[in-house]
Amino acid sequence: MPSNLMSLFDGSKLNGSINTQNRKAMIIAAHPDDGEFGAAGTVTLLAAAGWTFEYLVITDGSKGSSDRSIDANDLREIRLVEQHHAAQHLGIPKVTSLNYVDGELLAGRNLLGEIVRQIRIFKPEIIFTHDPESMFSGTGWIHHSDHRITGQMVIDAVYPAARDVLNFPEHFDEGLTTHNVQTIYLWDTEKPNIYIDISDVLDKKISALLSHKSQFPSPKLFAHQSRQMWQDFDGKYREEFRRLDIWA
């Protein structure tokens, strides 16, 4: 299996050469902090190699708390600020939130169109997002329905919607044009086909995650447990993805 950074953009589908004019990548996450869990290490490595990133967060994270005293509107604001701080840790200048209500996301034409619009604006070569086929992992980790719907909508946005002139033609009134994404990388997948060694940037990933203070009230404990749980048998740390090359 591919396990090095270059295999992320080896250009195997582009006649042996990558598109060096469009080193743009987008992280599309269901909630604040999902992108850091899924791809922060790889993002750090790619950014150091000259790639430009943007974040697109689909929901507002307003249900992400076990504190019964917190107001959902306050939590929404807190989590957006935290996502901006996490992005800053990773050197990502822009975070866009679509502000759908956390836990209530439904697949539909409006959501699809909003994702297509963001893709047509930024025109990324690659996208990182959730694997929509992952219902659960192991024996007890159930993937949030917002994750699955986000992954599905992103894939549908990449192909064929963002590519086709007759999908969302109202975007052209804004001066936008169609766009062909080259590759999608799906995290939280049960079918990984690429593994990226992030050992050298693990601390950066953990620091970005700890920007989400509302989610990790015991940062030292989280950092310690993360280093234990995420370590592979050989002592290294990796992020794994299911890579989809878009041929159309």
PDB file of N, CA and C in Angstrom, residues 127-224:
ATOM      1  N   ILE A 127      -9.734  16.877  -2.336  1.00  0.00           N
ATOM      2  CA  ILE A 127     -10.647  17.121  -1.221  1.00  0.00           C
ATOM      3  C   ILE A 127     -10.478  16.008  -0.199  1.00  0.00           C
ATOM      4  N   PHE A 128     -10.443  16.394   1.066  1.00  0.00           N
ATOM      5  CA  PHE A 128     -10.468  15.453   2.177  1.00  0.00           C
ATOM      6  C   PHE A 128     -11.837  15.523   2.837  1.00  0.00           C
ATOM      7  N   THR A 129     -12.455  14.355   3.094  1.00  0.00           N
ATOM      8  CA  THR A 129     -13.764  14.352   3.750  1.00  0.00           C
ATOM      9  C   THR A 129     -14.048  12.976   4.344  1.00  0.00           C
ATOM     10  N   HIS A 130     -15.254  12.815   4.865  1.00  0.00           N
ATOM     11  CA  HIS A 130     -15.694  11.574   5.510  1.00  0.00           C
ATOM     12  C   HIS A 130     -16.009  10.491   4.478  1.00  0.00           C
ATOM     13  N   ASP A 131     -15.805   9.232   4.879  1.00  0.00           N
ATOM     14  CA  ASP A 131     -16.244   8.112   4.052  1.00  0.00           C
ATOM     15  C   ASP A 131     -17.721   7.853   4.339  1.00  0.00           C
ATOM     16  N   PRO A 132     -18.598   8.059   3.353  1.00  0.00           N
ATOM     17  CA  PRO A 132     -20.034   7.887   3.608  1.00  0.00           C
ATOM     18  C   PRO A 132     -20.442   6.441   3.832  1.00  0.00           C
ATOM     19  N   GLU A 133     -19.581   5.496   3.485  1.00  0.00           N
ATOM     20  CA  GLU A 133     -19.916   4.083   3.652  1.00  0.00           C
ATOM     21  C   GLU A 133     -19.604   3.560   5.051  1.00  0.00           C
ATOM     22  N   SER A 134     -18.931   4.364   5.869  1.00  0.00           N
ATOM     23  CA  SER A 134     -18.532   3.906   7.197  1.00  0.00           C
ATOM     24  C   SER A 134     -19.651   4.152   8.200  1.00  0.00           C
ATOM     25  N   MET A 135     -20.406   3.120   8.498  1.00  0.00           N
ATOM     26  CA  MET A 135     -21.464   3.216   9.496  1.00  0.00           C
ATOM     27  C   MET A 135     -20.892   3.102  10.907  1.00  0.00           C
ATOM     28  N   PHE A 136     -19.886   2.233  11.053  1.00  0.00           N
ATOM     29  CA  PHE A 136     -19.252   2.047  12.365  1.00  0.00           C
ATOM     30  C   PHE A 136     -17.853   1.493  12.159  1.00  0.00           C
ATOM     31  N   SER A 137     -17.053   1.549  13.230  1.00  0.00           N
ATOM     32  CA  SER A 137     -15.705   1.006  13.202  1.00  0.00           C
ATOM     33  C   SER A 137     -15.538   0.071  14.383  1.00  0.00           C
ATOM     34  N   GLY A 138     -14.796  -1.014  14.164  1.00  0.00           N
ATOM     35  CA  GLY A 138     -14.538  -1.947  15.252  1.00  0.00           C
ATOM     36  C   GLY A 138     -15.805  -2.554  15.802  1.00  0.00           C
ATOM     37  N   THR A 139     -15.878  -2.628  17.135  1.00  0.00           N
ATOM     38  CA  THR A 139     -17.016  -3.291  17.778  1.00  0.00           C
ATOM     39  C   THR A 139     -17.955  -2.320  18.474  1.00  0.00           C
ATOM     40  N   GLY A 140     -17.687  -1.003  18.373  1.00  0.00           N
ATOM     41  CA  GLY A 140     -18.568  -0.112  19.112  1.00  0.00           C
ATOM     42  C   GLY A 140     -18.550   1.342  18.716  1.00  0.00           C
ATOM     43  N   TRP A 141     -17.691   1.737  17.766  1.00  0.00           N
ATOM     44  CA  TRP A 141     -17.616   3.143  17.379  1.00  0.00           C
ATOM     45  C   TRP A 141     -18.566   3.402  16.227  1.00  0.00           C
ATOM     46  N   ILE A 142     -19.670   4.104  16.502  1.00  0.00           N
ATOM     47  CA  ILE A 142     -20.670   4.409  15.479  1.00  0.00           C
ATOM     48  C   ILE A 142     -20.382   5.792  14.902  1.00  0.00           C
ATOM     49  N   HIS A 143     -20.330   5.875  13.584  1.00  0.00           N
ATOM     50  CA  HIS A 143     -20.060   7.155  12.939  1.00  0.00           C
ATOM     51  C   HIS A 143     -21.349   7.980  12.848  1.00  0.00           C
ATOM     52  N   HIS A 144     -21.229   9.227  13.219  1.00  0.00           N
ATOM     53  CA  HIS A 144     -22.339  10.164  13.260  1.00  0.00           C
ATOM     54  C   HIS A 144     -23.025  10.234  11.895  1.00  0.00           C
ATOM     55  N   SER A 145     -24.348  10.347  11.912  1.00  0.00           N
ATOM     56  CA  SER A 145     -25.084  10.438  10.649  1.00  0.00           C
ATOM     57  C   SER A 145     -24.679  11.672   9.847  1.00  0.00           C
ATOM     58  N   ASP A 146     -24.314  12.764  10.529  1.00  0.00           N
ATOM     59  CA  ASP A 146     -23.841  13.950   9.813  1.00  0.00           C
ATOM     60  C   ASP A 146     -22.575  13.653   9.019  1.00  0.00           C
ATOM     61  N   HIS A 147     -21.727  12.770   9.548  1.00  0.00           N
ATOM     62  CA  HIS A 147     -20.510  12.390   8.832  1.00  0.00           C
ATOM     63  C   HIS A 147     -20.856  11.677   7.527  1.00  0.00           C
ATOM     64  N   ARG A 148     -21.752  10.728   7.629  1.00  0.00           N
ATOM     65  CA  ARG A 148     -22.102   9.931   6.447  1.00  0.00           C
ATOM     66  C   ARG A 148     -22.771  10.788   5.384  1.00  0.00           C
ATOM     67  N   ILE A 149     -23.662  11.670   5.814  1.00  0.00           N
ATOM     68  CA  ILE A 149     -24.367  12.530   4.851  1.00  0.00           C
ATOM     69  C   ILE A 149     -23.396  13.519   4.217  1.00  0.00           C
ATOM     70  N   THR A 150     -22.495  14.077   5.011  1.00  0.00           N
ATOM     71  CA  THR A 150     -21.496  14.990   4.451  1.00  0.00           C
ATOM     72  C   THR A 150     -20.666  14.293   3.392  1.00  0.00           C
ATOM     73  N   GLY A 151     -20.170  13.094   3.702  1.00  0.00           N
ATOM     74  CA  GLY A 151     -19.374  12.357   2.724  1.00  0.00           C
ATOM     75  C   GLY A 151     -20.132  12.092   1.436  1.00  0.00           C
ATOM     76  N   GLN A 152     -21.387  11.685   1.579  1.00  0.00           N
ATOM     77  CA  GLN A 152     -22.209  11.418   0.402  1.00  0.00           C
ATOM     78  C   GLN A 152     -22.392  12.663  -0.439  1.00  0.00           C
ATOM     79  N   MET A 153     -22.711  13.783   0.205  1.00  0.00           N
ATOM     80  CA  MET A 153     -22.961  15.019  -0.529  1.00  0.00           C
ATOM     81  C   MET A 153     -21.700  15.551  -1.203  1.00  0.00           C
ATOM     82  N   VAL A 154     -20.555  15.377  -0.538  1.00  0.00           N
ATOM     83  CA  VAL A 154     -19.300  15.826  -1.146  1.00  0.00           C
ATOM     84  C   VAL A 154     -19.003  15.024  -2.406  1.00  0.00           C
ATOM     85  N   ILE A 155     -19.158  13.709  -2.323  1.00  0.00           N
ATOM     86  CA  ILE A 155     -18.911  12.867  -3.499  1.00  0.00           C
ATOM     87  C   ILE A 155     -19.870  13.236  -4.627  1.00  0.00           C
ATOM     88  N   ASP A 156     -21.137  13.455  -4.295  1.00  0.00           N
ATOM     89  CA  ASP A 156     -22.108  13.839  -5.320  1.00  0.00           C
ATOM     90  C   ASP A 156     -21.794  15.223  -5.893  1.00  0.00           C
ATOM     91  N   ALA A 157     -21.240  16.094  -5.056  1.00  0.00           N
ATOM     92  CA  ALA A 157     -20.871  17.427  -5.534  1.00  0.00           C
ATOM     93  C   ALA A 157     -19.688  17.360  -6.494  1.00  0.00           C
ATOM     94  N   VAL A 158     -18.711  16.523  -6.144  1.00  0.00           N
ATOM     95  CA  VAL A 158     -17.531  16.382  -7.010  1.00  0.00           C
ATOM     96  C   VAL A 158     -17.925  15.802  -8.353  1.00  0.00           C
ATOM     97  N   TYR A 159     -18.728  14.747  -8.310  1.00  0.00           N
ATOM     98  CA  TYR A 159     -19.168  14.096  -9.558  1.00  0.00           C
ATOM     99  C   TYR A 159     -20.633  13.698  -9.445  1.00  0.00           C
ATOM    100  N   PRO A 160     -21.445  14.229 -10.343  1.00  0.00           N
ATOM    101  CA  PRO A 160     -21.063  15.070 -11.470  1.00  0.00           C
ATOM    102  C   PRO A 160     -21.346  16.568 -11.301  1.00  0.00           C
ATOM    103  N   ALA A 161     -21.886  16.970 -10.142  1.00  0.00           N
ATOM    104  CA  ALA A 161     -22.526  18.283 -10.068  1.00  0.00           C
ATOM    105  C   ALA A 161     -21.584  19.449 -10.327  1.00  0.00           C
ATOM    106  N   ALA A 162     -20.409  19.491  -9.670  1.00  0.00           N
ATOM    107  CA  ALA A 162     -19.509  20.637  -9.863  1.00  0.00           C
ATOM    108  C   ALA A 162     -18.960  20.692 -11.278  1.00  0.00           C
ATOM    109  N   ARG A 163     -18.949  19.560 -11.946  1.00  0.00           N
ATOM    110  CA  ARG A 163     -18.380  19.465 -13.290  1.00  0.00           C
ATOM    111  C   ARG A 163     -19.324  19.932 -14.380  1.00  0.00           C
ATOM    112  N   ASP A 164     -20.624  19.772 -14.154  1.00  0.00           N
ATOM    113  CA  ASP A 164     -21.606  19.893 -15.234  1.00  0.00           C
ATOM    114  C   ASP A 164     -22.219  21.287 -15.313  1.00  0.00           C
ATOM    115  N   VAL A 165     -22.301  21.814 -16.509  1.00  0.00           N
ATOM    116  CA  VAL A 165     -22.834  23.166 -16.694  1.00  0.00           C
ATOM    117  C   VAL A 165     -24.325  23.261 -16.392  1.00  0.00           C
ATOM    118  N   LEU A 166     -25.051  22.164 -16.512  1.00  0.00           N
ATOM    119  CA  LEU A 166     -26.489  22.213 -16.283  1.00  0.00           C
ATOM    120  C   LEU A 166     -26.865  21.937 -14.833  1.00  0.00           C
ATOM    121  N   ASN A 167     -25.875  21.693 -13.985  1.00  0.00           N
ATOM    122  CA  ASN A 167     -26.115  21.611 -12.544  1.00  0.00           C
ATOM    123  C   ASN A 167     -25.817  22.949 -11.911  1.00  0.00           C
ATOM    124  N   PHE A 168     -26.818  23.532 -11.283  1.00  0.00           N
ATOM    125  CA  PHE A 168     -26.700  24.816 -10.595  1.00  0.00           C
ATOM    126  C   PHE A 168     -26.157  25.917 -11.512  1.00  0.00           C
ATOM    127  N   PRO A 169     -26.811  26.143 -12.635  1.00  0.00           N
ATOM    128  CA  PRO A 169     -26.344  27.180 -13.572  1.00  0.00           C
ATOM    129  C   PRO A 169     -26.429  28.582 -12.991  1.00  0.00           C
ATOM    130  N   GLU A 170     -27.190  28.755 -11.908  1.00  0.00           N
ATOM    131  CA  GLU A 170     -27.257  30.068 -11.276  1.00  0.00           C
ATOM    132  C   GLU A 170     -25.894  30.512 -10.746  1.00  0.00           C
ATOM    133  N   HIS A 171     -25.003  29.568 -10.525  1.00  0.00           N
ATOM    134  CA  HIS A 171     -23.657  29.928 -10.065  1.00  0.00           C
ATOM    135  C   HIS A 171     -22.905  30.759 -11.100  1.00  0.00           C
ATOM    136  N   PHE A 172     -23.241  30.556 -12.364  1.00  0.00           N
ATOM    137  CA  PHE A 172     -22.522  31.270 -13.412  1.00  0.00           C
ATOM    138  C   PHE A 172     -22.857  32.753 -13.413  1.00  0.00           C
ATOM    139  N   ASP A 173     -24.036  33.096 -12.864  1.00  0.00           N
ATOM    140  CA  ASP A 173     -24.389  34.510 -12.719  1.00  0.00           C
ATOM    141  C   ASP A 173     -23.472  35.210 -11.718  1.00  0.00           C
ATOM    142  N   GLU A 174     -22.815  34.426 -10.843  1.00  0.00           N
ATOM    143  CA  GLU A 174     -21.870  34.974  -9.871  1.00  0.00           C
ATOM    144  C   GLU A 174     -20.454  35.030 -10.438  1.00  0.00           C
ATOM    145  N   GLY A 175     -20.308  34.606 -11.676  1.00  0.00           N
ATOM    146  CA  GLY A 175     -18.982  34.581 -12.282  1.00  0.00           C
ATOM    147  C   GLY A 175     -18.221  33.294 -12.065  1.00  0.00           C
ATOM    148  N   LEU A 176     -18.885  32.274 -11.512  1.00  0.00           N
ATOM    149  CA  LEU A 176     -18.228  30.999 -11.265  1.00  0.00           C
ATOM    150  C   LEU A 176     -18.237  30.144 -12.528  1.00  0.00           C
ATOM    151  N   THR A 177     -17.374  29.148 -12.552  1.00  0.00           N
ATOM    152  CA  THR A 177     -17.313  28.200 -13.658  1.00  0.00           C
ATOM    153  C   THR A 177     -17.281  26.788 -13.099  1.00  0.00           C
ATOM    154  N   THR A 178     -17.497  25.810 -13.950  1.00  0.00           N
ATOM    155  CA  THR A 178     -17.455  24.422 -13.520  1.00  0.00           C
ATOM    156  C   THR A 178     -16.042  24.053 -13.077  1.00  0.00           C
ATOM    157  N   HIS A 179     -15.959  22.937 -12.355  1.00  0.00           N
ATOM    158  CA  HIS A 179     -14.637  22.509 -11.874  1.00  0.00           C
ATOM    159  C   HIS A 179     -14.589  20.996 -11.745  1.00  0.00           C
ATOM    160  N   ASN A 180     -13.462  20.428 -12.128  1.00  0.00           N
ATOM    161  CA  ASN A 180     -13.205  18.996 -11.996  1.00  0.00           C
ATOM    162  C   ASN A 180     -12.208  18.760 -10.865  1.00  0.00           C
ATOM    163  N   VAL A 181     -12.672  18.229  -9.758  1.00  0.00           N
ATOM    164  CA  VAL A 181     -11.784  17.780  -8.683  1.00  0.00           C
ATOM    165  C   VAL A 181     -11.066  16.524  -9.155  1.00  0.00           C
ATOM    166  N   GLN A 182      -9.798  16.417  -8.850  1.00  0.00           N
ATOM    167  CA  GLN A 182      -9.004  15.287  -9.323  1.00  0.00           C
ATOM    168  C   GLN A 182      -9.090  14.061  -8.417  1.00  0.00           C
ATOM    169  N   THR A 183      -9.037  14.289  -7.094  1.00  0.00           N
ATOM    170  CA  THR A 183      -8.923  13.170  -6.164  1.00  0.00           C
ATOM    171  C   THR A 183      -9.639  13.495  -4.863  1.00  0.00           C
ATOM    172  N   ILE A 184     -10.295  12.501  -4.292  1.00  0.00           N
ATOM    173  CA  ILE A 184     -10.921  12.609  -2.981  1.00  0.00           C
ATOM    174  C   ILE A 184     -10.207  11.646  -2.029  1.00  0.00           C
ATOM    175  N   TYR A 185      -9.939  12.122  -0.800  1.00  0.00           N
ATOM    176  CA  TYR A 185      -9.368  11.276   0.246  1.00  0.00           C
ATOM    177  C   TYR A 185     -10.380  11.178   1.377  1.00  0.00           C
ATOM    178  N   LEU A 186     -10.819   9.974   1.669  1.00  0.00           N
ATOM    179  CA  LEU A 186     -11.858   9.729   2.665  1.00  0.00           C
ATOM    180  C   LEU A 186     -11.228   9.228   3.963  1.00  0.00           C
ATOM    181  N   TRP A 187     -11.504   9.927   5.052  1.00  0.00           N
ATOM    182  CA  TRP A 187     -11.026   9.451   6.358  1.00  0.00           C
ATOM    183  C   TRP A 187     -12.123   8.653   7.054  1.00  0.00           C
ATOM    184  N   ASP A 188     -11.806   8.091   8.217  1.00  0.00           N
ATOM    185  CA  ASP A 188     -12.733   7.212   8.954  1.00  0.00           C
ATOM    186  C   ASP A 188     -13.261   6.113   8.034  1.00  0.00           C
ATOM    187  N   THR A 189     -12.359   5.510   7.289  1.00  0.00           N
ATOM    188  CA  THR A 189     -12.765   4.510   6.309  1.00  0.00           C
ATOM    189  C   THR A 189     -12.417   3.104   6.771  1.00  0.00           C
ATOM    190  N   GLU A 190     -13.226   2.162   6.362  1.00  0.00           N
ATOM    191  CA  GLU A 190     -12.930   0.744   6.592  1.00  0.00           C
ATOM    192  C   GLU A 190     -12.212   0.133   5.399  1.00  0.00           C
ATOM    193  N   LYS A 191     -11.962   0.950   4.373  1.00  0.00           N
ATOM    194  CA  LYS A 191     -11.319   0.445   3.161  1.00  0.00           C
ATOM    195  C   LYS A 191     -10.130   1.337   2.778  1.00  0.00           C
ATOM    196  N   PRO A 192      -9.169   1.510   3.678  1.00  0.00           N
ATOM    197  CA  PRO A 192      -8.043   2.389   3.358  1.00  0.00           C
ATOM    198  C   PRO A 192      -7.155   1.793   2.269  1.00  0.00           C
ATOM    199  N   ASN A 193      -6.619   2.653   1.421  1.00  0.00           N
ATOM    200  CA  ASN A 193      -5.650   2.205   0.425  1.00  0.00           C
ATOM    201  C   ASN A 193      -4.423   3.111   0.375  1.00  0.00           C
ATOM    202  N   ILE A 194      -4.319   4.017   1.351  1.00  0.00           N
ATOM    203  CA  ILE A 194      -3.141   4.868   1.442  1.00  0.00           C
ATOM    204  C   ILE A 194      -2.923   5.233   2.905  1.00  0.00           C
ATOM    205  N   TYR A 195      -1.665   5.203   3.314  1.00  0.00           N
ATOM    206  CA  TYR A 195      -1.302   5.445   4.712  1.00  0.00           C
ATOM    207  C   TYR A 195      -0.186   6.478   4.738  1.00  0.00           C
ATOM    208  N   ILE A 196      -0.386   7.560   5.490  1.00  0.00           N
ATOM    209  CA  ILE A 196       0.579   8.647   5.523  1.00  0.00           C
ATOM    210  C   ILE A 196       1.229   8.716   6.910  1.00  0.00           C
ATOM    211  N   ASP A 197       2.539   8.633   6.947  1.00  0.00           N
ATOM    212  CA  ASP A 197       3.300   8.713   8.181  1.00  0.00           C
ATOM    213  C   ASP A 197       3.298  10.161   8.678  1.00  0.00           C
ATOM    214  N   ILE A 198       2.645  10.397   9.811  1.00  0.00           N
ATOM    215  CA  ILE A 198       2.560  11.747  10.362  1.00  0.00           C
ATOM    216  C   ILE A 198       3.350  11.861  11.668  1.00  0.00           C
ATOM    217  N   SER A 199       4.246  10.935  11.909  1.00  0.00           N
ATOM    218  CA  SER A 199       4.978  10.906  13.182  1.00  0.00           C
ATOM    219  C   SER A 199       5.649  12.243  13.484  1.00  0.00           C
ATOM    220  N   ASP A 200       6.226  12.866  12.462  1.00  0.00           N
ATOM    221  CA  ASP A 200       6.973  14.111  12.674  1.00  0.00           C
ATOM    222  C   ASP A 200       6.073  15.305  12.965  1.00  0.00           C
ATOM    223  N   VAL A 201       4.791  15.175  12.673  1.00  0.00           N
ATOM    224  CA  VAL A 201       3.877  16.310  12.864  1.00  0.00           C
ATOM    225  C   VAL A 201       2.720  15.951  13.795  1.00  0.00           C
ATOM    226  N   LEU A 202       2.879  14.858  14.547  1.00  0.00           N
ATOM    227  CA  LEU A 202       1.808  14.441  15.455  1.00  0.00           C
ATOM    228  C   LEU A 202       1.470  15.534  16.458  1.00  0.00           C
ATOM    229  N   ASP A 203       2.492  16.196  16.992  1.00  0.00           N
ATOM    230  CA  ASP A 203       2.231  17.241  17.976  1.00  0.00           C
ATOM    231  C   ASP A 203       1.400  18.372  17.374  1.00  0.00           C
ATOM    232  N   LYS A 204       1.619  18.666  16.100  1.00  0.00           N
ATOM    233  CA  LYS A 204       0.842  19.703  15.422  1.00  0.00           C
ATOM    234  C   LYS A 204      -0.626  19.278  15.321  1.00  0.00           C
ATOM    235  N   LYS A 205      -0.867  18.023  15.025  1.00  0.00           N
ATOM    236  CA  LYS A 205      -2.235  17.505  14.946  1.00  0.00           C
ATOM    237  C   LYS A 205      -2.919  17.609  16.308  1.00  0.00           C
ATOM    238  N   ILE A 206      -2.213  17.196  17.354  1.00  0.00           N
ATOM    239  CA  ILE A 206      -2.799  17.243  18.690  1.00  0.00           C
ATOM    240  C   ILE A 206      -3.049  18.683  19.119  1.00  0.00           C
ATOM    241  N   SER A 207      -2.124  19.578  18.810  1.00  0.00           N
ATOM    242  CA  SER A 207      -2.314  20.990  19.168  1.00  0.00           C
ATOM    243  C   SER A 207      -3.530  21.582  18.465  1.00  0.00           C
ATOM    244  N   ALA A 208      -3.695  21.221  17.194  1.00  0.00           N
ATOM    245  CA  ALA A 208      -4.866  21.715  16.461  1.00  0.00           C
ATOM    246  C   ALA A 208      -6.150  21.199  17.090  1.00  0.00           C
ATOM    247  N   LEU A 209      -6.168  19.939  17.467  1.00  0.00           N
ATOM    248  CA  LEU A 209      -7.353  19.373  18.111  1.00  0.00           C
ATOM    249  C   LEU A 209      -7.639  20.053  19.448  1.00  0.00           C
ATOM    250  N   LEU A 210      -6.595  20.361  20.189  1.00  0.00           N
ATOM    251  CA  LEU A 210      -6.788  20.974  21.494  1.00  0.00           C
ATOM    252  C   LEU A 210      -7.245  22.424  21.399  1.00  0.00           C
ATOM    253  N   SER A 211      -7.271  22.973  20.178  1.00  0.00           N
ATOM    254  CA  SER A 211      -7.900  24.279  19.991  1.00  0.00           C
ATOM    255  C   SER A 211      -9.396  24.203  20.276  1.00  0.00           C
ATOM    256  N   HIS A 212      -9.948  23.011  20.163  1.00  0.00           N
ATOM    257  CA  HIS A 212     -11.381  22.797  20.439  1.00  0.00           C
ATOM    258  C   HIS A 212     -11.556  22.543  21.938  1.00  0.00           C
ATOM    259  N   LYS A 213     -11.373  23.601  22.717  1.00  0.00           N
ATOM    260  CA  LYS A 213     -11.351  23.469  24.173  1.00  0.00           C
ATOM    261  C   LYS A 213     -12.665  22.960  24.739  1.00  0.00           C
ATOM    262  N   SER A 214     -13.761  23.282  24.076  1.00  0.00           N
ATOM    263  CA  SER A 214     -15.061  22.817  24.565  1.00  0.00           C
ATOM    264  C   SER A 214     -15.200  21.309  24.463  1.00  0.00           C
ATOM    265  N   GLN A 215     -14.405  20.686  23.612  1.00  0.00           N
ATOM    266  CA  GLN A 215     -14.507  19.250  23.393  1.00  0.00           C
ATOM    267  C   GLN A 215     -13.510  18.446  24.230  1.00  0.00           C
ATOM    268  N   PHE A 216     -12.458  19.111  24.704  1.00  0.00           N
ATOM    269  CA  PHE A 216     -11.397  18.400  25.416  1.00  0.00           C
ATOM    270  C   PHE A 216     -11.071  19.127  26.711  1.00  0.00           C
ATOM    271  N   PRO A 217     -11.890  18.935  27.743  1.00  0.00           N
ATOM    272  CA  PRO A 217     -11.680  19.659  29.008  1.00  0.00           C
ATOM    273  C   PRO A 217     -10.426  19.220  29.756  1.00  0.00           C
ATOM    274  N   SER A 218      -9.876  18.040  29.408  1.00  0.00           N
ATOM    275  CA  SER A 218      -8.648  17.555  30.041  1.00  0.00           C
ATOM    276  C   SER A 218      -7.574  17.386  28.968  1.00  0.00           C
ATOM    277  N   PRO A 219      -6.948  18.484  28.536  1.00  0.00           N
ATOM    278  CA  PRO A 219      -6.039  18.419  27.396  1.00  0.00           C
ATOM    279  C   PRO A 219      -4.848  17.497  27.582  1.00  0.00           C
ATOM    280  N   LYS A 220      -4.262  17.481  28.766  1.00  0.00           N
ATOM    281  CA  LYS A 220      -3.105  16.605  28.993  1.00  0.00           C
ATOM    282  C   LYS A 220      -3.505  15.144  28.872  1.00  0.00           C
ATOM    283  N   LEU A 221      -4.648  14.803  29.415  1.00  0.00           N
ATOM    284  CA  LEU A 221      -5.127  13.429  29.326  1.00  0.00           C
ATOM    285  C   LEU A 221      -5.418  13.055  27.882  1.00  0.00           C
ATOM    286  N   PHE A 222      -6.057  13.968  27.151  1.00  0.00           N
ATOM    287  CA  PHE A 222      -6.344  13.690  25.743  1.00  0.00           C
ATOM    288  C   PHE A 222      -5.065  13.477  24.945  1.00  0.00           C
ATOM    289  N   ALA A 223      -4.084  14.341  25.150  1.00  0.00           N
ATOM    290  CA  ALA A 223      -2.830  14.215  24.416  1.00  0.00           C
ATOM    291  C   ALA A 223      -2.147  12.891  24.743  1.00  0.00           C
ATOM    292  N   HIS A 224      -2.139  12.519  26.011  1.00  0.00           N
ATOM    293  CA  HIS A 224      -1.513  11.260  26.420  1.00  0.00           C
ATOM    294  C   HIS A 224      -2.237  10.067  25.802  1.00  0.00           C
TER     295      HIS A 224
END
